[in-house]
Amino acid sequence: MRLFFQWIGMIFLVIMFTCAFINDGLKSSKGTYFSNQVAVLEYHHIDPEASAYTITPEAFKQHLLALKANHYNVISMEDFIEFLDGRRSLPSDAVVLTFDDGYESFYKYAYPILKEQNMVATNFIIVNYLGTNPGIPFLNWNEIQEMKNDGFSFYSHTYNAHDFAADLNGKPVDPLTNPIYLQNRNRMETEEEYEQRVKADLVQADQIIESKLGAHDKLFCLPHGRYNEKLLELGNTAGIQYFFTGMDGLNAPGTKLVKRINAGSADVTPGKLLHKLNDETTLIGRLKITLKNYLTSQRMSE
């Protein structure tokens, strides 16, 4: 009897995976990949020399052409937020383009390519870095204002809390999720000091953006994708509406922690980008993404 049930179980698994492959094949051949959901792509830097977080201008253009050719619809961040709020419906296969950090390469390379394709994008800026050049130049407010006038949008990636700090033992820690060592006082922050510092950074970034660009939704891109419940709580008290993470997946109305798909690496060819998007809609792909997100969450909590 036991052997009988083992065989029944094996047959069930074979049938389930066969159906999954057939279903996945049908989904990829329909022409519509997903509806009532939005894919958010994540980029960082654009430069003629590619790297782990950098793609070339030509590669970026090929990404956009691949999205167009495969009937993806690039939408603005403003439309996406209205969708998350439940105030707007969107076309199928909607995609939002986001960049992190605020590098000047966004203005130099991405901006003209996007305008050529009649598309817009969002940049999450490290506010205190704007106008500086610590090796890679950052945007200045004149460039940002010019792009905003053309429909591009800009939100917070902290005022000055993007880089790692040190704890009591000199170990690098995320300053938004951990108290840090105060060298001038020769001690660790208290919990109250940590909370005041984090909230002050979040508020200051948004205040400066609003003073330069006008009223805007309060969106926050989590540095390195790291967060904990305390940071989310502090962000909520600072008025942040949505947090942009490093987790993979699509986004439906009501989502608070926005998932993103990393597209800004040198190895992400147009074909691989399309494959990543297709993975979001297939059973096998979602299983891979679930495992990836689990491993990412474990690494981020270390």
PDB file of C-alpha atoms in Angstrom:
ATOM      1  CA  MET A   1       0.000   0.000   0.000  1.00  0.00           C
ATOM      2  CA  ARG A   2       2.850   2.390   0.890  1.00  0.00           C
ATOM      3  CA  LEU A   3       4.505   1.753  -2.466  1.00  0.00           C
ATOM      4  CA  PHE A   4       1.176   2.447  -4.199  1.00  0.00           C
ATOM      5  CA  PHE A   5       0.880   5.878  -2.593  1.00  0.00           C
ATOM      6  CA  GLN A   6       4.518   6.663  -3.433  1.00  0.00           C
ATOM      7  CA  TRP A   7       3.794   5.932  -7.084  1.00  0.00           C
ATOM      8  CA  ILE A   8       0.622   8.024  -6.957  1.00  0.00           C
ATOM      9  CA  GLY A   9       2.660  10.880  -5.460  1.00  0.00           C
ATOM     10  CA  MET A  10       5.328  10.636  -8.155  1.00  0.00           C
ATOM     11  CA  ILE A  11       2.702  10.569 -10.926  1.00  0.00           C
ATOM     12  CA  PHE A  12       1.026  13.632  -9.385  1.00  0.00           C
ATOM     13  CA  LEU A  13       4.342  15.538  -9.327  1.00  0.00           C
ATOM     14  CA  VAL A  14       5.069  14.630 -12.959  1.00  0.00           C
ATOM     15  CA  ILE A  15       1.606  15.779 -14.021  1.00  0.00           C
ATOM     16  CA  MET A  16       1.935  19.013 -12.000  1.00  0.00           C
ATOM     17  CA  PHE A  17       5.301  19.964 -13.519  1.00  0.00           C
ATOM     18  CA  THR A  18       4.157  18.956 -17.008  1.00  0.00           C
ATOM     19  CA  CYS A  19       1.146  21.230 -16.647  1.00  0.00           C
ATOM     20  CA  ALA A  20       3.401  23.984 -15.324  1.00  0.00           C
ATOM     21  CA  PHE A  21       5.686  23.789 -18.362  1.00  0.00           C
ATOM     22  CA  ILE A  22       2.695  23.747 -20.743  1.00  0.00           C
ATOM     23  CA  ASN A  23       1.094  26.673 -18.897  1.00  0.00           C
ATOM     24  CA  ASP A  24       4.374  28.607 -18.907  1.00  0.00           C
ATOM     25  CA  GLY A  25       4.745  28.004 -22.624  1.00  0.00           C
ATOM     26  CA  LEU A  26       1.224  29.233 -23.313  1.00  0.00           C
ATOM     27  CA  LYS A  27       1.791  32.359 -21.225  1.00  0.00           C
ATOM     28  CA  SER A  28       4.976  33.249 -23.103  1.00  0.00           C
ATOM     29  CA  SER A  29       3.198  32.882 -26.471  1.00  0.00           C
ATOM     30  CA  LYS A  30       0.040  34.913 -25.790  1.00  0.00           C
ATOM     31  CA  GLY A  31       1.576  38.358 -26.347  1.00  0.00           C
ATOM     32  CA  THR A  32       0.361  39.630 -22.949  1.00  0.00           C
ATOM     33  CA  TYR A  33       2.642  38.682 -20.096  1.00  0.00           C
ATOM     34  CA  PHE A  34       0.910  40.180 -17.054  1.00  0.00           C
ATOM     35  CA  SER A  35      -1.955  42.520 -16.204  1.00  0.00           C
ATOM     36  CA  ASN A  36      -2.962  44.510 -13.118  1.00  0.00           C
ATOM     37  CA  GLN A  37       0.677  44.272 -12.068  1.00  0.00           C
ATOM     38  CA  VAL A  38       3.752  46.378 -12.762  1.00  0.00           C
ATOM     39  CA  ALA A  39       7.402  45.446 -13.261  1.00  0.00           C
ATOM     40  CA  VAL A  40       9.899  47.964 -11.873  1.00  0.00           C
ATOM     41  CA  LEU A  41      13.387  47.829 -13.402  1.00  0.00           C
ATOM     42  CA  GLU A  42      16.442  48.886 -11.397  1.00  0.00           C
ATOM     43  CA  TYR A  43      19.518  50.599 -12.880  1.00  0.00           C
ATOM     44  CA  HIS A  44      22.420  52.515 -11.354  1.00  0.00           C
ATOM     45  CA  HIS A  45      25.154  53.908 -13.591  1.00  0.00           C
ATOM     46  CA  ILE A  46      25.639  54.183 -17.369  1.00  0.00           C
ATOM     47  CA  ASP A  47      29.138  54.416 -18.801  1.00  0.00           C
ATOM     48  CA  PRO A  48      31.038  53.282 -21.928  1.00  0.00           C
ATOM     49  CA  GLU A  49      32.834  50.824 -19.624  1.00  0.00           C
ATOM     50  CA  ALA A  50      30.386  48.300 -18.149  1.00  0.00           C
ATOM     51  CA  SER A  51      30.663  46.630 -14.739  1.00  0.00           C
ATOM     52  CA  ALA A  52      28.553  44.857 -12.106  1.00  0.00           C
ATOM     53  CA  TYR A  53      26.408  47.976 -11.561  1.00  0.00           C
ATOM     54  CA  THR A  54      27.057  49.742 -14.847  1.00  0.00           C
ATOM     55  CA  ILE A  55      25.789  49.215 -18.382  1.00  0.00           C
ATOM     56  CA  THR A  56      26.819  50.963 -21.562  1.00  0.00           C
ATOM     57  CA  PRO A  57      24.644  53.562 -23.301  1.00  0.00           C
ATOM     58  CA  GLU A  58      24.203  51.207 -26.243  1.00  0.00           C
ATOM     59  CA  ALA A  59      23.132  48.347 -23.961  1.00  0.00           C
ATOM     60  CA  PHE A  60      20.583  50.606 -22.264  1.00  0.00           C
ATOM     61  CA  LYS A  61      19.176  51.666 -25.633  1.00  0.00           C
ATOM     62  CA  GLN A  62      18.906  48.020 -26.665  1.00  0.00           C
ATOM     63  CA  HIS A  63      16.962  47.317 -23.448  1.00  0.00           C
ATOM     64  CA  LEU A  64      14.439  49.998 -24.360  1.00  0.00           C
ATOM     65  CA  LEU A  65      14.130  48.752 -27.934  1.00  0.00           C
ATOM     66  CA  ALA A  66      13.590  45.193 -26.664  1.00  0.00           C
ATOM     67  CA  LEU A  67      10.822  46.394 -24.333  1.00  0.00           C
ATOM     68  CA  LYS A  68       9.142  48.222 -27.210  1.00  0.00           C
ATOM     69  CA  ALA A  69       9.476  45.332 -29.645  1.00  0.00           C
ATOM     70  CA  ASN A  70       7.890  42.957 -27.126  1.00  0.00           C
ATOM     71  CA  HIS A  71       4.946  45.258 -26.363  1.00  0.00           C
ATOM     72  CA  TYR A  72       5.936  46.305 -22.851  1.00  0.00           C
ATOM     73  CA  ASN A  73       4.520  49.695 -21.841  1.00  0.00           C
ATOM     74  CA  VAL A  74       6.883  52.047 -20.024  1.00  0.00           C
ATOM     75  CA  ILE A  75       4.878  54.232 -17.640  1.00  0.00           C
ATOM     76  CA  SER A  76       5.749  57.116 -15.315  1.00  0.00           C
ATOM     77  CA  MET A  77       6.301  56.788 -11.589  1.00  0.00           C
ATOM     78  CA  GLU A  78       3.312  59.051 -11.001  1.00  0.00           C
ATOM     79  CA  ASP A  79       1.022  56.654 -12.893  1.00  0.00           C
ATOM     80  CA  PHE A  80       2.505  53.746 -10.968  1.00  0.00           C
ATOM     81  CA  ILE A  81       1.816  55.382  -7.602  1.00  0.00           C
ATOM     82  CA  GLU A  82      -1.789  56.109  -8.582  1.00  0.00           C
ATOM     83  CA  PHE A  83      -2.059  52.433  -9.567  1.00  0.00           C
ATOM     84  CA  LEU A  84      -0.679  51.290  -6.191  1.00  0.00           C
ATOM     85  CA  ASP A  85      -3.135  53.654  -4.483  1.00  0.00           C
ATOM     86  CA  GLY A  86      -5.993  52.034  -6.417  1.00  0.00           C
ATOM     87  CA  ARG A  87      -6.797  55.277  -8.247  1.00  0.00           C
ATOM     88  CA  ARG A  88      -5.752  54.247 -11.776  1.00  0.00           C
ATOM     89  CA  SER A  89      -5.841  51.233 -14.066  1.00  0.00           C
ATOM     90  CA  LEU A  90      -2.855  50.563 -16.300  1.00  0.00           C
ATOM     91  CA  PRO A  91      -2.207  48.792 -19.607  1.00  0.00           C
ATOM     92  CA  SER A  92      -0.994  45.214 -19.513  1.00  0.00           C
ATOM     93  CA  ASP A  93       2.773  44.639 -19.294  1.00  0.00           C
ATOM     94  CA  ALA A  94       3.447  47.987 -17.608  1.00  0.00           C
ATOM     95  CA  VAL A  95       7.062  48.752 -16.720  1.00  0.00           C
ATOM     96  CA  VAL A  96       8.633  51.509 -14.597  1.00  0.00           C
ATOM     97  CA  LEU A  97      12.291  52.472 -15.126  1.00  0.00           C
ATOM     98  CA  THR A  98      14.240  53.478 -11.999  1.00  0.00           C
ATOM     99  CA  PHE A  99      17.838  54.518 -11.355  1.00  0.00           C
ATOM    100  CA  ASP A 100      19.570  54.666  -7.975  1.00  0.00           C
ATOM    101  CA  ASP A 101      22.056  57.146  -6.481  1.00  0.00           C
ATOM    102  CA  GLY A 102      21.763  60.205  -8.748  1.00  0.00           C
ATOM    103  CA  TYR A 103      24.811  59.826 -10.986  1.00  0.00           C
ATOM    104  CA  GLU A 104      25.310  62.464 -13.673  1.00  0.00           C
ATOM    105  CA  SER A 105      25.415  59.666 -16.240  1.00  0.00           C
ATOM    106  CA  PHE A 106      21.619  59.636 -15.947  1.00  0.00           C
ATOM    107  CA  TYR A 107      21.566  63.105 -17.505  1.00  0.00           C
ATOM    108  CA  LYS A 108      24.437  62.498 -19.918  1.00  0.00           C
ATOM    109  CA  TYR A 109      23.368  59.122 -21.320  1.00  0.00           C
ATOM    110  CA  ALA A 110      19.956  57.881 -20.121  1.00  0.00           C
ATOM    111  CA  TYR A 111      18.051  61.145 -20.539  1.00  0.00           C
ATOM    112  CA  PRO A 112      18.673  61.658 -24.277  1.00  0.00           C
ATOM    113  CA  ILE A 113      18.115  57.968 -25.060  1.00  0.00           C
ATOM    114  CA  LEU A 114      14.834  57.933 -23.137  1.00  0.00           C
ATOM    115  CA  LYS A 115      13.644  61.143 -24.807  1.00  0.00           C
ATOM    116  CA  GLU A 116      14.430  59.620 -28.196  1.00  0.00           C
ATOM    117  CA  GLN A 117      12.183  56.668 -27.315  1.00  0.00           C
ATOM    118  CA  ASN A 118       9.439  58.868 -25.790  1.00  0.00           C
ATOM    119  CA  MET A 119       9.965  57.297 -22.376  1.00  0.00           C
ATOM    120  CA  VAL A 120      10.570  58.665 -18.880  1.00  0.00           C
ATOM    121  CA  ALA A 121      12.360  57.325 -15.824  1.00  0.00           C
ATOM    122  CA  THR A 122      12.815  58.005 -12.113  1.00  0.00           C
ATOM    123  CA  ASN A 123      16.041  58.601 -10.219  1.00  0.00           C
ATOM    124  CA  PHE A 124      16.391  58.038  -6.468  1.00  0.00           C
ATOM    125  CA  ILE A 125      18.975  60.617  -5.420  1.00  0.00           C
ATOM    126  CA  ILE A 126      21.412  60.778  -2.505  1.00  0.00           C
ATOM    127  CA  VAL A 127      20.622  64.420  -1.828  1.00  0.00           C
ATOM    128  CA  ASN A 128      23.847  65.433  -0.079  1.00  0.00           C
ATOM    129  CA  TYR A 129      25.954  64.018  -2.950  1.00  0.00           C
ATOM    130  CA  LEU A 130      24.371  66.197  -5.637  1.00  0.00           C
ATOM    131  CA  GLY A 131      26.850  68.476  -7.381  1.00  0.00           C
ATOM    132  CA  THR A 132      29.864  66.560  -6.076  1.00  0.00           C
ATOM    133  CA  ASN A 133      32.422  64.394  -7.851  1.00  0.00           C
ATOM    134  CA  PRO A 134      34.002  61.802  -5.528  1.00  0.00           C
ATOM    135  CA  GLY A 135      35.226  59.813  -8.550  1.00  0.00           C
ATOM    136  CA  ILE A 136      31.923  59.462 -10.338  1.00  0.00           C
ATOM    137  CA  PRO A 137      30.126  62.814 -10.778  1.00  0.00           C
ATOM    138  CA  PHE A 138      26.620  63.270  -9.428  1.00  0.00           C
ATOM    139  CA  LEU A 139      23.733  65.247 -10.876  1.00  0.00           C
ATOM    140  CA  ASN A 140      23.245  68.914 -10.059  1.00  0.00           C
ATOM    141  CA  TRP A 141      19.923  70.643  -9.461  1.00  0.00           C
ATOM    142  CA  ASN A 142      19.922  72.444 -12.828  1.00  0.00           C
ATOM    143  CA  GLU A 143      20.144  69.101 -14.639  1.00  0.00           C
ATOM    144  CA  ILE A 144      17.465  67.632 -12.395  1.00  0.00           C
ATOM    145  CA  GLN A 145      15.123  70.572 -13.007  1.00  0.00           C
ATOM    146  CA  GLU A 146      15.591  70.292 -16.781  1.00  0.00           C
ATOM    147  CA  MET A 147      14.695  66.609 -16.709  1.00  0.00           C
ATOM    148  CA  LYS A 148      11.752  67.182 -14.360  1.00  0.00           C
ATOM    149  CA  ASN A 149      10.354  69.649 -16.900  1.00  0.00           C
ATOM    150  CA  ASP A 150      10.370  66.765 -19.405  1.00  0.00           C
ATOM    151  CA  GLY A 151       8.391  64.436 -17.148  1.00  0.00           C
ATOM    152  CA  PHE A 152      11.225  62.682 -15.279  1.00  0.00           C
ATOM    153  CA  SER A 153      10.876  62.289 -11.513  1.00  0.00           C
ATOM    154  CA  PHE A 154      13.231  62.331  -8.532  1.00  0.00           C
ATOM    155  CA  TYR A 155      12.836  60.929  -5.037  1.00  0.00           C
ATOM    156  CA  SER A 156      14.888  60.182  -1.944  1.00  0.00           C
ATOM    157  CA  HIS A 157      17.698  57.660  -1.568  1.00  0.00           C
ATOM    158  CA  THR A 158      18.572  59.342   1.781  1.00  0.00           C
ATOM    159  CA  TYR A 159      20.056  62.737   2.509  1.00  0.00           C
ATOM    160  CA  ASN A 160      23.403  61.404   3.728  1.00  0.00           C
ATOM    161  CA  ALA A 161      22.884  57.871   5.038  1.00  0.00           C
ATOM    162  CA  HIS A 162      23.595  55.731   1.994  1.00  0.00           C
ATOM    163  CA  ASP A 163      27.088  54.517   2.900  1.00  0.00           C
ATOM    164  CA  PHE A 164      27.931  52.020   5.618  1.00  0.00           C
ATOM    165  CA  ALA A 165      29.061  53.270   9.041  1.00  0.00           C
ATOM    166  CA  ALA A 166      30.833  51.431  11.874  1.00  0.00           C
ATOM    167  CA  ASP A 167      29.602  49.824  15.066  1.00  0.00           C
ATOM    168  CA  LEU A 168      31.487  49.539  18.380  1.00  0.00           C
ATOM    169  CA  ASN A 169      33.816  46.871  16.959  1.00  0.00           C
ATOM    170  CA  GLY A 170      34.470  48.708  13.700  1.00  0.00           C
ATOM    171  CA  LYS A 171      32.209  46.366  11.760  1.00  0.00           C
ATOM    172  CA  PRO A 172      30.400  48.001   8.775  1.00  0.00           C
ATOM    173  CA  VAL A 173      26.695  48.430   9.456  1.00  0.00           C
ATOM    174  CA  ASP A 174      23.799  50.039   7.641  1.00  0.00           C
ATOM    175  CA  PRO A 175      23.278  53.365   9.448  1.00  0.00           C
ATOM    176  CA  LEU A 176      19.534  53.265   8.741  1.00  0.00           C
ATOM    177  CA  THR A 177      18.944  49.896  10.384  1.00  0.00           C
ATOM    178  CA  ASN A 178      21.530  50.061  13.179  1.00  0.00           C
ATOM    179  CA  PRO A 179      22.843  52.425  15.840  1.00  0.00           C
ATOM    180  CA  ILE A 180      26.360  53.576  14.959  1.00  0.00           C
ATOM    181  CA  TYR A 181      29.521  54.360  16.915  1.00  0.00           C
ATOM    182  CA  LEU A 182      29.887  58.045  17.829  1.00  0.00           C
ATOM    183  CA  GLN A 183      33.603  58.755  17.609  1.00  0.00           C
ATOM    184  CA  ASN A 184      33.330  62.253  19.070  1.00  0.00           C
ATOM    185  CA  ARG A 185      31.627  60.791  22.158  1.00  0.00           C
ATOM    186  CA  ASN A 186      33.510  57.491  22.247  1.00  0.00           C
ATOM    187  CA  ARG A 187      30.336  55.417  22.547  1.00  0.00           C
ATOM    188  CA  MET A 188      27.496  53.836  20.637  1.00  0.00           C
ATOM    189  CA  GLU A 189      24.299  55.732  19.908  1.00  0.00           C
ATOM    190  CA  THR A 190      21.399  55.201  22.213  1.00  0.00           C
ATOM    191  CA  GLU A 191      18.203  53.867  20.689  1.00  0.00           C
ATOM    192  CA  GLU A 192      16.651  57.324  20.961  1.00  0.00           C
ATOM    193  CA  GLU A 193      19.619  58.966  19.208  1.00  0.00           C
ATOM    194  CA  TYR A 194      19.505  56.358  16.442  1.00  0.00           C
ATOM    195  CA  GLU A 195      15.807  56.957  15.829  1.00  0.00           C
ATOM    196  CA  GLN A 196      16.213  60.752  15.828  1.00  0.00           C
ATOM    197  CA  ARG A 197      19.151  60.578  13.380  1.00  0.00           C
ATOM    198  CA  VAL A 198      17.368  58.301  10.925  1.00  0.00           C
ATOM    199  CA  LYS A 199      14.130  60.241  10.969  1.00  0.00           C
ATOM    200  CA  ALA A 200      16.009  63.536  10.574  1.00  0.00           C
ATOM    201  CA  ASP A 201      17.816  62.188   7.496  1.00  0.00           C
ATOM    202  CA  LEU A 202      14.598  60.962   5.875  1.00  0.00           C
ATOM    203  CA  VAL A 203      12.773  64.221   6.555  1.00  0.00           C
ATOM    204  CA  GLN A 204      15.669  66.430   5.425  1.00  0.00           C
ATOM    205  CA  ALA A 205      15.996  64.643   2.089  1.00  0.00           C
ATOM    206  CA  ASP A 206      12.313  65.101   1.296  1.00  0.00           C
ATOM    207  CA  GLN A 207      12.271  68.710   2.471  1.00  0.00           C
ATOM    208  CA  ILE A 208      15.152  69.619   0.161  1.00  0.00           C
ATOM    209  CA  ILE A 209      13.618  67.802  -2.810  1.00  0.00           C
ATOM    210  CA  GLU A 210      10.328  69.583  -2.216  1.00  0.00           C
ATOM    211  CA  SER A 211      12.037  72.984  -1.891  1.00  0.00           C
ATOM    212  CA  LYS A 212      13.771  72.432  -5.244  1.00  0.00           C
ATOM    213  CA  LEU A 213      11.113  70.578  -7.247  1.00  0.00           C
ATOM    214  CA  GLY A 214       7.811  71.270  -5.548  1.00  0.00           C
ATOM    215  CA  ALA A 215       5.293  69.011  -3.831  1.00  0.00           C
ATOM    216  CA  HIS A 216       5.798  65.318  -4.547  1.00  0.00           C
ATOM    217  CA  ASP A 217       4.887  61.841  -3.342  1.00  0.00           C
ATOM    218  CA  LYS A 218       7.144  60.695  -0.522  1.00  0.00           C
ATOM    219  CA  LEU A 219       8.918  57.651  -1.914  1.00  0.00           C
ATOM    220  CA  PHE A 220      12.076  56.146  -0.487  1.00  0.00           C
ATOM    221  CA  CYS A 221      14.565  53.781  -2.084  1.00  0.00           C
ATOM    222  CA  LEU A 222      16.237  51.629   0.560  1.00  0.00           C
ATOM    223  CA  PRO A 223      20.068  51.798   0.305  1.00  0.00           C
ATOM    224  CA  HIS A 224      21.432  48.396  -0.716  1.00  0.00           C
ATOM    225  CA  GLY A 225      17.888  47.069  -0.305  1.00  0.00           C
ATOM    226  CA  ARG A 226      18.366  46.726   3.459  1.00  0.00           C
ATOM    227  CA  TYR A 227      15.552  47.349   5.917  1.00  0.00           C
ATOM    228  CA  ASN A 228      14.008  46.156   9.142  1.00  0.00           C
ATOM    229  CA  GLU A 229      10.726  46.809  10.943  1.00  0.00           C
ATOM    230  CA  LYS A 230      12.188  49.742  12.886  1.00  0.00           C
ATOM    231  CA  LEU A 231      13.280  51.533   9.696  1.00  0.00           C
ATOM    232  CA  LEU A 232       9.859  51.010   8.138  1.00  0.00           C
ATOM    233  CA  GLU A 233       8.247  52.361  11.298  1.00  0.00           C
ATOM    234  CA  LEU A 234      10.496  55.450  11.255  1.00  0.00           C
ATOM    235  CA  GLY A 235       9.819  55.929   7.550  1.00  0.00           C
ATOM    236  CA  ASN A 236       6.087  55.798   8.152  1.00  0.00           C
ATOM    237  CA  THR A 237       6.333  58.455  10.855  1.00  0.00           C
ATOM    238  CA  ALA A 238       8.339  60.589   8.383  1.00  0.00           C
ATOM    239  CA  GLY A 239       5.432  60.325   5.933  1.00  0.00           C
ATOM    240  CA  ILE A 240       6.986  57.909   3.452  1.00  0.00           C
ATOM    241  CA  GLN A 241       4.268  56.300   1.344  1.00  0.00           C
ATOM    242  CA  TYR A 242       6.208  53.571  -0.478  1.00  0.00           C
ATOM    243  CA  PHE A 243       9.570  51.860   0.028  1.00  0.00           C
ATOM    244  CA  PHE A 244      11.535  50.548  -2.964  1.00  0.00           C
ATOM    245  CA  THR A 245      13.420  47.347  -2.157  1.00  0.00           C
ATOM    246  CA  GLY A 246      15.954  45.012  -3.721  1.00  0.00           C
ATOM    247  CA  MET A 247      13.499  42.106  -3.772  1.00  0.00           C
ATOM    248  CA  ASP A 248      12.427  40.640  -7.108  1.00  0.00           C
ATOM    249  CA  GLY A 249       8.832  40.419  -8.311  1.00  0.00           C
ATOM    250  CA  LEU A 250       5.836  42.240  -9.777  1.00  0.00           C
ATOM    251  CA  ASN A 251       3.743  44.827  -7.929  1.00  0.00           C
ATOM    252  CA  ALA A 252      -0.041  44.897  -7.467  1.00  0.00           C
ATOM    253  CA  PRO A 253      -2.288  47.572  -5.933  1.00  0.00           C
ATOM    254  CA  GLY A 254      -1.843  47.838  -2.173  1.00  0.00           C
ATOM    255  CA  THR A 255       1.858  46.961  -2.295  1.00  0.00           C
ATOM    256  CA  LYS A 256       3.857  48.957   0.272  1.00  0.00           C
ATOM    257  CA  LEU A 257       7.298  47.398  -0.256  1.00  0.00           C
ATOM    258  CA  VAL A 258       7.924  47.754  -3.975  1.00  0.00           C
ATOM    259  CA  LYS A 259       9.804  44.923  -5.651  1.00  0.00           C
ATOM    260  CA  ARG A 260      12.288  45.596  -8.462  1.00  0.00           C
ATOM    261  CA  ILE A 261      14.117  43.645 -11.150  1.00  0.00           C
ATOM    262  CA  ASN A 262      17.833  44.321 -11.496  1.00  0.00           C
ATOM    263  CA  ALA A 263      18.521  45.255 -15.116  1.00  0.00           C
ATOM    264  CA  GLY A 264      21.623  47.416 -14.701  1.00  0.00           C
ATOM    265  CA  SER A 265      24.422  44.840 -14.775  1.00  0.00           C
ATOM    266  CA  ALA A 266      26.855  44.297 -17.624  1.00  0.00           C
ATOM    267  CA  ASP A 267      25.652  40.719 -18.132  1.00  0.00           C
ATOM    268  CA  VAL A 268      21.987  41.712 -18.616  1.00  0.00           C
ATOM    269  CA  THR A 269      21.610  41.552 -22.380  1.00  0.00           C
ATOM    270  CA  PRO A 270      18.274  42.489 -23.984  1.00  0.00           C
ATOM    271  CA  GLY A 271      17.498  38.777 -24.225  1.00  0.00           C
ATOM    272  CA  LYS A 272      18.310  38.206 -20.564  1.00  0.00           C
ATOM    273  CA  LEU A 273      16.160  41.182 -19.577  1.00  0.00           C
ATOM    274  CA  LEU A 274      13.201  39.704 -21.435  1.00  0.00           C
ATOM    275  CA  HIS A 275      13.911  36.353 -19.792  1.00  0.00           C
ATOM    276  CA  LYS A 276      13.885  38.009 -16.347  1.00  0.00           C
ATOM    277  CA  LEU A 277      10.524  39.592 -17.101  1.00  0.00           C
ATOM    278  CA  ASN A 278       9.148  36.303 -18.406  1.00  0.00           C
ATOM    279  CA  ASP A 279      10.283  34.556 -15.204  1.00  0.00           C
ATOM    280  CA  GLU A 280       7.938  36.824 -13.275  1.00  0.00           C
ATOM    281  CA  THR A 281       4.913  35.219 -14.942  1.00  0.00           C
ATOM    282  CA  THR A 282       5.783  31.527 -15.045  1.00  0.00           C
ATOM    283  CA  LEU A 283       5.512  28.933 -12.303  1.00  0.00           C
ATOM    284  CA  ILE A 284       9.116  27.795 -12.709  1.00  0.00           C
ATOM    285  CA  GLY A 285      10.305  31.388 -12.806  1.00  0.00           C
ATOM    286  CA  ARG A 286       8.384  32.331  -9.661  1.00  0.00           C
ATOM    287  CA  LEU A 287       9.880  29.362  -7.829  1.00  0.00           C
ATOM    288  CA  LYS A 288      13.365  30.622  -8.753  1.00  0.00           C
ATOM    289  CA  ILE A 289      12.453  34.157  -7.656  1.00  0.00           C
ATOM    290  CA  THR A 290      11.087  32.916  -4.327  1.00  0.00           C
ATOM    291  CA  LEU A 291      14.377  31.144  -3.635  1.00  0.00           C
ATOM    292  CA  LYS A 292      16.388  34.193  -4.738  1.00  0.00           C
ATOM    293  CA  ASN A 293      14.379  36.536  -2.506  1.00  0.00           C
ATOM    294  CA  TYR A 294      14.805  34.188   0.455  1.00  0.00           C
ATOM    295  CA  LEU A 295      18.578  34.130   0.003  1.00  0.00           C
ATOM    296  CA  THR A 296      18.639  37.907  -0.443  1.00  0.00           C
ATOM    297  CA  SER A 297      16.659  38.452   2.745  1.00  0.00           C
ATOM    298  CA  GLN A 298      19.040  36.220   4.666  1.00  0.00           C
ATOM    299  CA  ARG A 299      22.049  38.133   3.369  1.00  0.00           C
ATOM    300  CA  MET A 300      20.491  41.531   4.100  1.00  0.00           C
ATOM    301  CA  SER A 301      19.731  40.564   7.691  1.00  0.00           C
ATOM    302  CA  GLU A 302      23.329  39.654   8.466  1.00  0.00           C
TER     303      GLU A 302
END
